[in-house]
Amino acid sequence: MTGSTSYELTKLSSDPKQFLYGFATPSGNFKIVEHSLIETRDDRKVYNLGFGDYNAETGQVIDDEVFNRGDGRIILNTVLSTIPLFFDKNPMDALIVQGSDSRDDFPEKCRLTCIKRCTDNCRKQHQRIRIYCNFLDKNFSSLVKNYIFFGLSESKELDFEQYIPGNSYKGVLIYRKK
């Protein structure tokens, strides 16, 4: 599910409710990719794909900040490389991808430090899911051979629809084909 360049992953746990992978970047930051159980839907467990910088002092994952260090494509490839690993262990389950910048309180927090001075709509909101969707749109024809995708409509709270490349979504639900 990725391009050819990614960082080396280290599996950090084997808890069936939480899968953790870590990787270090050349800048010395340690990143965490987490697949955590959030609900059961249609007799399938649904896991959230989470990602962020790991703070060793607090043990927390910082998922709501952007650290532009010039390796965004490599990081995206690394995060996406965990999806096939997840489905190898959980072939009947589902994975949901959403951006932390899609939370309802994101625009309010963003305005505190943002230099863009957005008024009505925050231009940074939903930026992360757009990155994932852009990747999916560009690679859709090859990815649908192994996966089924549903988009969480921006206009509906919890309603998924068949994913259509080019449409805007707040999240993407992924199943592996049998």
PDB file of C-alpha atoms in Angstrom:
ATOM      1  CA  MET A   1       0.000   0.000   0.000  1.00  0.00           C
ATOM      2  CA  THR A   2       3.018   2.276  -0.154  1.00  0.00           C
ATOM      3  CA  GLY A   3       5.687   3.611  -2.411  1.00  0.00           C
ATOM      4  CA  SER A   4       9.191   2.247  -2.385  1.00  0.00           C
ATOM      5  CA  THR A   5      10.660   4.497   0.300  1.00  0.00           C
ATOM      6  CA  SER A   6       9.729   4.113   3.961  1.00  0.00           C
ATOM      7  CA  TYR A   7      11.348   3.969   7.372  1.00  0.00           C
ATOM      8  CA  GLU A   8      12.056   0.654   9.079  1.00  0.00           C
ATOM      9  CA  LEU A   9       9.249  -0.411  11.425  1.00  0.00           C
ATOM     10  CA  THR A  10       9.609  -2.067  14.808  1.00  0.00           C
ATOM     11  CA  LYS A  11       6.634  -3.952  16.220  1.00  0.00           C
ATOM     12  CA  LEU A  12       6.100  -2.747  19.789  1.00  0.00           C
ATOM     13  CA  SER A  13       3.191  -4.909  20.997  1.00  0.00           C
ATOM     14  CA  SER A  14       1.060  -7.891  20.140  1.00  0.00           C
ATOM     15  CA  ASP A  15      -2.025  -7.004  22.186  1.00  0.00           C
ATOM     16  CA  PRO A  16      -5.073  -8.030  20.084  1.00  0.00           C
ATOM     17  CA  LYS A  17      -6.812  -4.731  20.964  1.00  0.00           C
ATOM     18  CA  GLN A  18      -3.854  -2.536  20.072  1.00  0.00           C
ATOM     19  CA  PHE A  19      -1.084  -2.924  17.511  1.00  0.00           C
ATOM     20  CA  LEU A  20       1.856  -0.562  17.902  1.00  0.00           C
ATOM     21  CA  TYR A  21       4.658   0.043  15.444  1.00  0.00           C
ATOM     22  CA  GLY A  22       7.486   2.478  15.955  1.00  0.00           C
ATOM     23  CA  PHE A  23      10.099   4.032  13.746  1.00  0.00           C
ATOM     24  CA  ALA A  24      12.835   6.609  14.046  1.00  0.00           C
ATOM     25  CA  THR A  25      13.427   9.410  11.590  1.00  0.00           C
ATOM     26  CA  PRO A  26      16.857  10.822  10.681  1.00  0.00           C
ATOM     27  CA  SER A  27      15.973  13.941  12.695  1.00  0.00           C
ATOM     28  CA  GLY A  28      15.901  11.739  15.818  1.00  0.00           C
ATOM     29  CA  ASN A  29      12.161  11.732  16.394  1.00  0.00           C
ATOM     30  CA  PHE A  30      10.430   8.512  17.312  1.00  0.00           C
ATOM     31  CA  LYS A  31       7.051   8.026  15.664  1.00  0.00           C
ATOM     32  CA  ILE A  32       4.243   5.665  16.625  1.00  0.00           C
ATOM     33  CA  VAL A  33       1.637   4.035  14.384  1.00  0.00           C
ATOM     34  CA  GLU A  34      -1.224   2.593  16.414  1.00  0.00           C
ATOM     35  CA  HIS A  35      -4.151   0.417  15.393  1.00  0.00           C
ATOM     36  CA  SER A  36      -6.558   0.501  18.350  1.00  0.00           C
ATOM     37  CA  LEU A  37      -9.912  -1.230  18.716  1.00  0.00           C
ATOM     38  CA  ILE A  38     -12.766   1.292  18.780  1.00  0.00           C
ATOM     39  CA  GLU A  39     -15.973  -0.656  18.056  1.00  0.00           C
ATOM     40  CA  THR A  40     -17.622  -3.685  16.528  1.00  0.00           C
ATOM     41  CA  ARG A  41     -19.617  -3.087  13.339  1.00  0.00           C
ATOM     42  CA  ASP A  42     -21.416  -5.820  11.355  1.00  0.00           C
ATOM     43  CA  ASP A  43     -19.673  -8.522  13.442  1.00  0.00           C
ATOM     44  CA  ARG A  44     -16.262  -7.069  12.554  1.00  0.00           C
ATOM     45  CA  LYS A  45     -13.918  -5.324  14.911  1.00  0.00           C
ATOM     46  CA  VAL A  46     -13.102  -1.823  13.731  1.00  0.00           C
ATOM     47  CA  TYR A  47      -9.681  -0.396  14.552  1.00  0.00           C
ATOM     48  CA  ASN A  48      -8.571   3.210  14.287  1.00  0.00           C
ATOM     49  CA  LEU A  49      -5.302   3.974  12.516  1.00  0.00           C
ATOM     50  CA  GLY A  50      -3.503   6.521  14.677  1.00  0.00           C
ATOM     51  CA  PHE A  51      -0.141   8.146  14.133  1.00  0.00           C
ATOM     52  CA  GLY A  52       2.068  10.739  15.762  1.00  0.00           C
ATOM     53  CA  ASP A  53       5.284  11.697  17.491  1.00  0.00           C
ATOM     54  CA  TYR A  54       6.070   9.748  20.632  1.00  0.00           C
ATOM     55  CA  ASN A  55       6.924  11.762  23.726  1.00  0.00           C
ATOM     56  CA  ALA A  56       9.238   9.522  25.779  1.00  0.00           C
ATOM     57  CA  GLU A  57       8.885  11.700  28.895  1.00  0.00           C
ATOM     58  CA  THR A  58       5.097  11.426  29.090  1.00  0.00           C
ATOM     59  CA  GLY A  59       4.564   8.201  27.133  1.00  0.00           C
ATOM     60  CA  GLN A  60       1.982   9.981  24.979  1.00  0.00           C
ATOM     61  CA  VAL A  61       1.493  10.104  21.235  1.00  0.00           C
ATOM     62  CA  ILE A  62       1.247  13.660  19.904  1.00  0.00           C
ATOM     63  CA  ASP A  63      -1.119  13.401  16.952  1.00  0.00           C
ATOM     64  CA  ASP A  64      -2.351  16.950  16.574  1.00  0.00           C
ATOM     65  CA  GLU A  65       0.812  18.826  15.646  1.00  0.00           C
ATOM     66  CA  VAL A  66       2.542  19.123  12.299  1.00  0.00           C
ATOM     67  CA  PHE A  67       6.307  18.883  12.223  1.00  0.00           C
ATOM     68  CA  ASN A  68       7.359  19.641   8.661  1.00  0.00           C
ATOM     69  CA  ARG A  69      10.804  18.098   8.414  1.00  0.00           C
ATOM     70  CA  GLY A  70      10.777  17.414   4.684  1.00  0.00           C
ATOM     71  CA  ASP A  71      10.114  13.684   4.994  1.00  0.00           C
ATOM     72  CA  GLY A  72       6.313  13.710   4.798  1.00  0.00           C
ATOM     73  CA  ARG A  73       6.125  11.321   1.836  1.00  0.00           C
ATOM     74  CA  ILE A  74       8.425   8.808   3.531  1.00  0.00           C
ATOM     75  CA  ILE A  75       6.386   9.036   6.737  1.00  0.00           C
ATOM     76  CA  LEU A  76       3.130   8.554   4.808  1.00  0.00           C
ATOM     77  CA  ASN A  77       4.599   5.481   3.102  1.00  0.00           C
ATOM     78  CA  THR A  78       5.713   4.128   6.465  1.00  0.00           C
ATOM     79  CA  VAL A  79       2.294   4.631   8.074  1.00  0.00           C
ATOM     80  CA  LEU A  80       0.545   3.056   5.082  1.00  0.00           C
ATOM     81  CA  SER A  81       2.926   0.089   5.173  1.00  0.00           C
ATOM     82  CA  THR A  82       1.292  -0.975   8.451  1.00  0.00           C
ATOM     83  CA  ILE A  83      -2.086  -1.555   6.770  1.00  0.00           C
ATOM     84  CA  PRO A  84      -1.154  -4.846   5.035  1.00  0.00           C
ATOM     85  CA  LEU A  85       0.533  -5.951   8.284  1.00  0.00           C
ATOM     86  CA  PHE A  86      -2.703  -5.229  10.152  1.00  0.00           C
ATOM     87  CA  PHE A  87      -4.824  -7.228   7.708  1.00  0.00           C
ATOM     88  CA  ASP A  88      -2.372 -10.149   7.741  1.00  0.00           C
ATOM     89  CA  LYS A  89      -3.183 -10.515  11.465  1.00  0.00           C
ATOM     90  CA  ASN A  90      -6.849  -9.409  11.255  1.00  0.00           C
ATOM     91  CA  PRO A  91      -8.227 -10.424   7.843  1.00  0.00           C
ATOM     92  CA  MET A  92     -11.893 -10.160   8.868  1.00  0.00           C
ATOM     93  CA  ASP A  93     -11.648  -6.829  10.699  1.00  0.00           C
ATOM     94  CA  ALA A  94     -11.792  -3.246   9.442  1.00  0.00           C
ATOM     95  CA  LEU A  95      -9.551  -0.234   9.763  1.00  0.00           C
ATOM     96  CA  ILE A  96     -10.712   3.383   9.836  1.00  0.00           C
ATOM     97  CA  VAL A  97      -8.480   6.277   8.845  1.00  0.00           C
ATOM     98  CA  GLN A  98      -9.313   9.806   9.980  1.00  0.00           C
ATOM     99  CA  GLY A  99      -7.161  12.833  10.610  1.00  0.00           C
ATOM    100  CA  SER A 100      -6.781  14.345  14.058  1.00  0.00           C
ATOM    101  CA  ASP A 101      -7.388  17.662  12.316  1.00  0.00           C
ATOM    102  CA  SER A 102     -10.949  16.528  11.529  1.00  0.00           C
ATOM    103  CA  ARG A 103     -12.054  16.772  15.156  1.00  0.00           C
ATOM    104  CA  ASP A 104     -14.792  19.311  15.836  1.00  0.00           C
ATOM    105  CA  ASP A 105     -12.559  21.380  18.131  1.00  0.00           C
ATOM    106  CA  PHE A 106      -9.652  21.569  15.668  1.00  0.00           C
ATOM    107  CA  PRO A 107     -10.500  24.981  14.096  1.00  0.00           C
ATOM    108  CA  GLU A 108     -10.701  26.617  17.522  1.00  0.00           C
ATOM    109  CA  LYS A 109      -7.301  25.224  18.554  1.00  0.00           C
ATOM    110  CA  CYS A 110      -5.774  26.018  15.165  1.00  0.00           C
ATOM    111  CA  ARG A 111      -6.798  29.681  15.333  1.00  0.00           C
ATOM    112  CA  LEU A 112      -4.731  30.130  18.506  1.00  0.00           C
ATOM    113  CA  THR A 113      -1.444  29.797  16.611  1.00  0.00           C
ATOM    114  CA  CYS A 114      -2.280  29.805  12.901  1.00  0.00           C
ATOM    115  CA  ILE A 115      -0.792  32.519  10.716  1.00  0.00           C
ATOM    116  CA  LYS A 116      -3.388  32.030   7.944  1.00  0.00           C
ATOM    117  CA  ARG A 117      -6.083  33.931   9.884  1.00  0.00           C
ATOM    118  CA  CYS A 118      -8.989  31.923   8.465  1.00  0.00           C
ATOM    119  CA  THR A 119     -12.397  33.365   9.284  1.00  0.00           C
ATOM    120  CA  ASP A 120     -15.317  31.044   8.579  1.00  0.00           C
ATOM    121  CA  ASN A 121     -13.642  27.805   7.539  1.00  0.00           C
ATOM    122  CA  CYS A 122     -10.292  26.583   8.792  1.00  0.00           C
ATOM    123  CA  ARG A 123      -8.171  25.722   5.744  1.00  0.00           C
ATOM    124  CA  LYS A 124      -6.109  23.246   7.766  1.00  0.00           C
ATOM    125  CA  GLN A 125      -9.128  21.226   8.939  1.00  0.00           C
ATOM    126  CA  HIS A 126      -9.362  17.805   7.237  1.00  0.00           C
ATOM    127  CA  GLN A 127      -5.898  18.327   5.682  1.00  0.00           C
ATOM    128  CA  ARG A 128      -4.619  14.929   6.865  1.00  0.00           C
ATOM    129  CA  ILE A 129      -7.538  12.884   5.531  1.00  0.00           C
ATOM    130  CA  ARG A 130      -7.167  14.746   2.238  1.00  0.00           C
ATOM    131  CA  ILE A 131      -3.570  13.496   2.059  1.00  0.00           C
ATOM    132  CA  TYR A 132      -4.722   9.902   2.618  1.00  0.00           C
ATOM    133  CA  CYS A 133      -7.563  10.302   0.109  1.00  0.00           C
ATOM    134  CA  ASN A 134      -5.211  11.795  -2.490  1.00  0.00           C
ATOM    135  CA  PHE A 135      -2.972   8.742  -2.121  1.00  0.00           C
ATOM    136  CA  LEU A 136      -5.992   6.453  -2.380  1.00  0.00           C
ATOM    137  CA  ASP A 137      -7.349   8.308  -5.423  1.00  0.00           C
ATOM    138  CA  LYS A 138      -4.005   8.063  -7.248  1.00  0.00           C
ATOM    139  CA  ASN A 139      -3.624   4.349  -6.484  1.00  0.00           C
ATOM    140  CA  PHE A 140      -7.284   3.329  -6.431  1.00  0.00           C
ATOM    141  CA  SER A 141      -7.233   0.937  -9.407  1.00  0.00           C
ATOM    142  CA  SER A 142      -4.476  -1.184  -7.877  1.00  0.00           C
ATOM    143  CA  LEU A 143      -5.698  -0.971  -4.258  1.00  0.00           C
ATOM    144  CA  VAL A 144      -9.263  -2.144  -5.010  1.00  0.00           C
ATOM    145  CA  LYS A 145      -7.828  -5.487  -6.077  1.00  0.00           C
ATOM    146  CA  ASN A 146      -7.145  -6.270  -2.398  1.00  0.00           C
ATOM    147  CA  TYR A 147      -9.287  -3.849  -0.387  1.00  0.00           C
ATOM    148  CA  ILE A 148     -12.818  -2.448  -0.181  1.00  0.00           C
ATOM    149  CA  PHE A 149     -13.133   1.244   0.716  1.00  0.00           C
ATOM    150  CA  PHE A 150     -15.993   3.256   2.191  1.00  0.00           C
ATOM    151  CA  GLY A 151     -15.917   7.010   2.701  1.00  0.00           C
ATOM    152  CA  LEU A 152     -17.356   8.831   5.706  1.00  0.00           C
ATOM    153  CA  SER A 153     -19.247  11.661   4.089  1.00  0.00           C
ATOM    154  CA  GLU A 154     -18.415  15.177   5.233  1.00  0.00           C
ATOM    155  CA  SER A 155     -22.118  16.029   5.295  1.00  0.00           C
ATOM    156  CA  LYS A 156     -23.226  13.084   7.433  1.00  0.00           C
ATOM    157  CA  GLU A 157     -22.202  12.206  10.961  1.00  0.00           C
ATOM    158  CA  LEU A 158     -21.712   8.436  10.886  1.00  0.00           C
ATOM    159  CA  ASP A 159     -22.816   7.357   7.435  1.00  0.00           C
ATOM    160  CA  PHE A 160     -20.390   5.486   5.205  1.00  0.00           C
ATOM    161  CA  GLU A 161     -20.838   5.202   1.461  1.00  0.00           C
ATOM    162  CA  GLN A 162     -18.952   3.360  -1.253  1.00  0.00           C
ATOM    163  CA  TYR A 163     -15.718   5.284  -1.767  1.00  0.00           C
ATOM    164  CA  ILE A 164     -15.663   7.311  -4.967  1.00  0.00           C
ATOM    165  CA  PRO A 165     -12.288   8.781  -5.980  1.00  0.00           C
ATOM    166  CA  GLY A 166     -12.369  12.574  -6.070  1.00  0.00           C
ATOM    167  CA  ASN A 167     -15.109  12.942  -3.441  1.00  0.00           C
ATOM    168  CA  SER A 168     -14.403  14.600  -0.092  1.00  0.00           C
ATOM    169  CA  TYR A 169     -14.562  12.447   3.040  1.00  0.00           C
ATOM    170  CA  LYS A 170     -13.964  12.859   6.775  1.00  0.00           C
ATOM    171  CA  GLY A 171     -12.712   9.304   7.044  1.00  0.00           C
ATOM    172  CA  VAL A 172     -12.113   6.090   5.129  1.00  0.00           C
ATOM    173  CA  LEU A 173     -13.161   2.605   6.282  1.00  0.00           C
ATOM    174  CA  ILE A 174     -11.071  -0.247   4.841  1.00  0.00           C
ATOM    175  CA  TYR A 175     -11.862  -3.951   4.584  1.00  0.00           C
ATOM    176  CA  ARG A 176      -9.624  -6.545   3.027  1.00  0.00           C
ATOM    177  CA  LYS A 177     -11.217  -8.570   0.239  1.00  0.00           C
ATOM    178  CA  LYS A 178     -11.687 -12.249   0.982  1.00  0.00           C
TER     179      LYS A 178
END
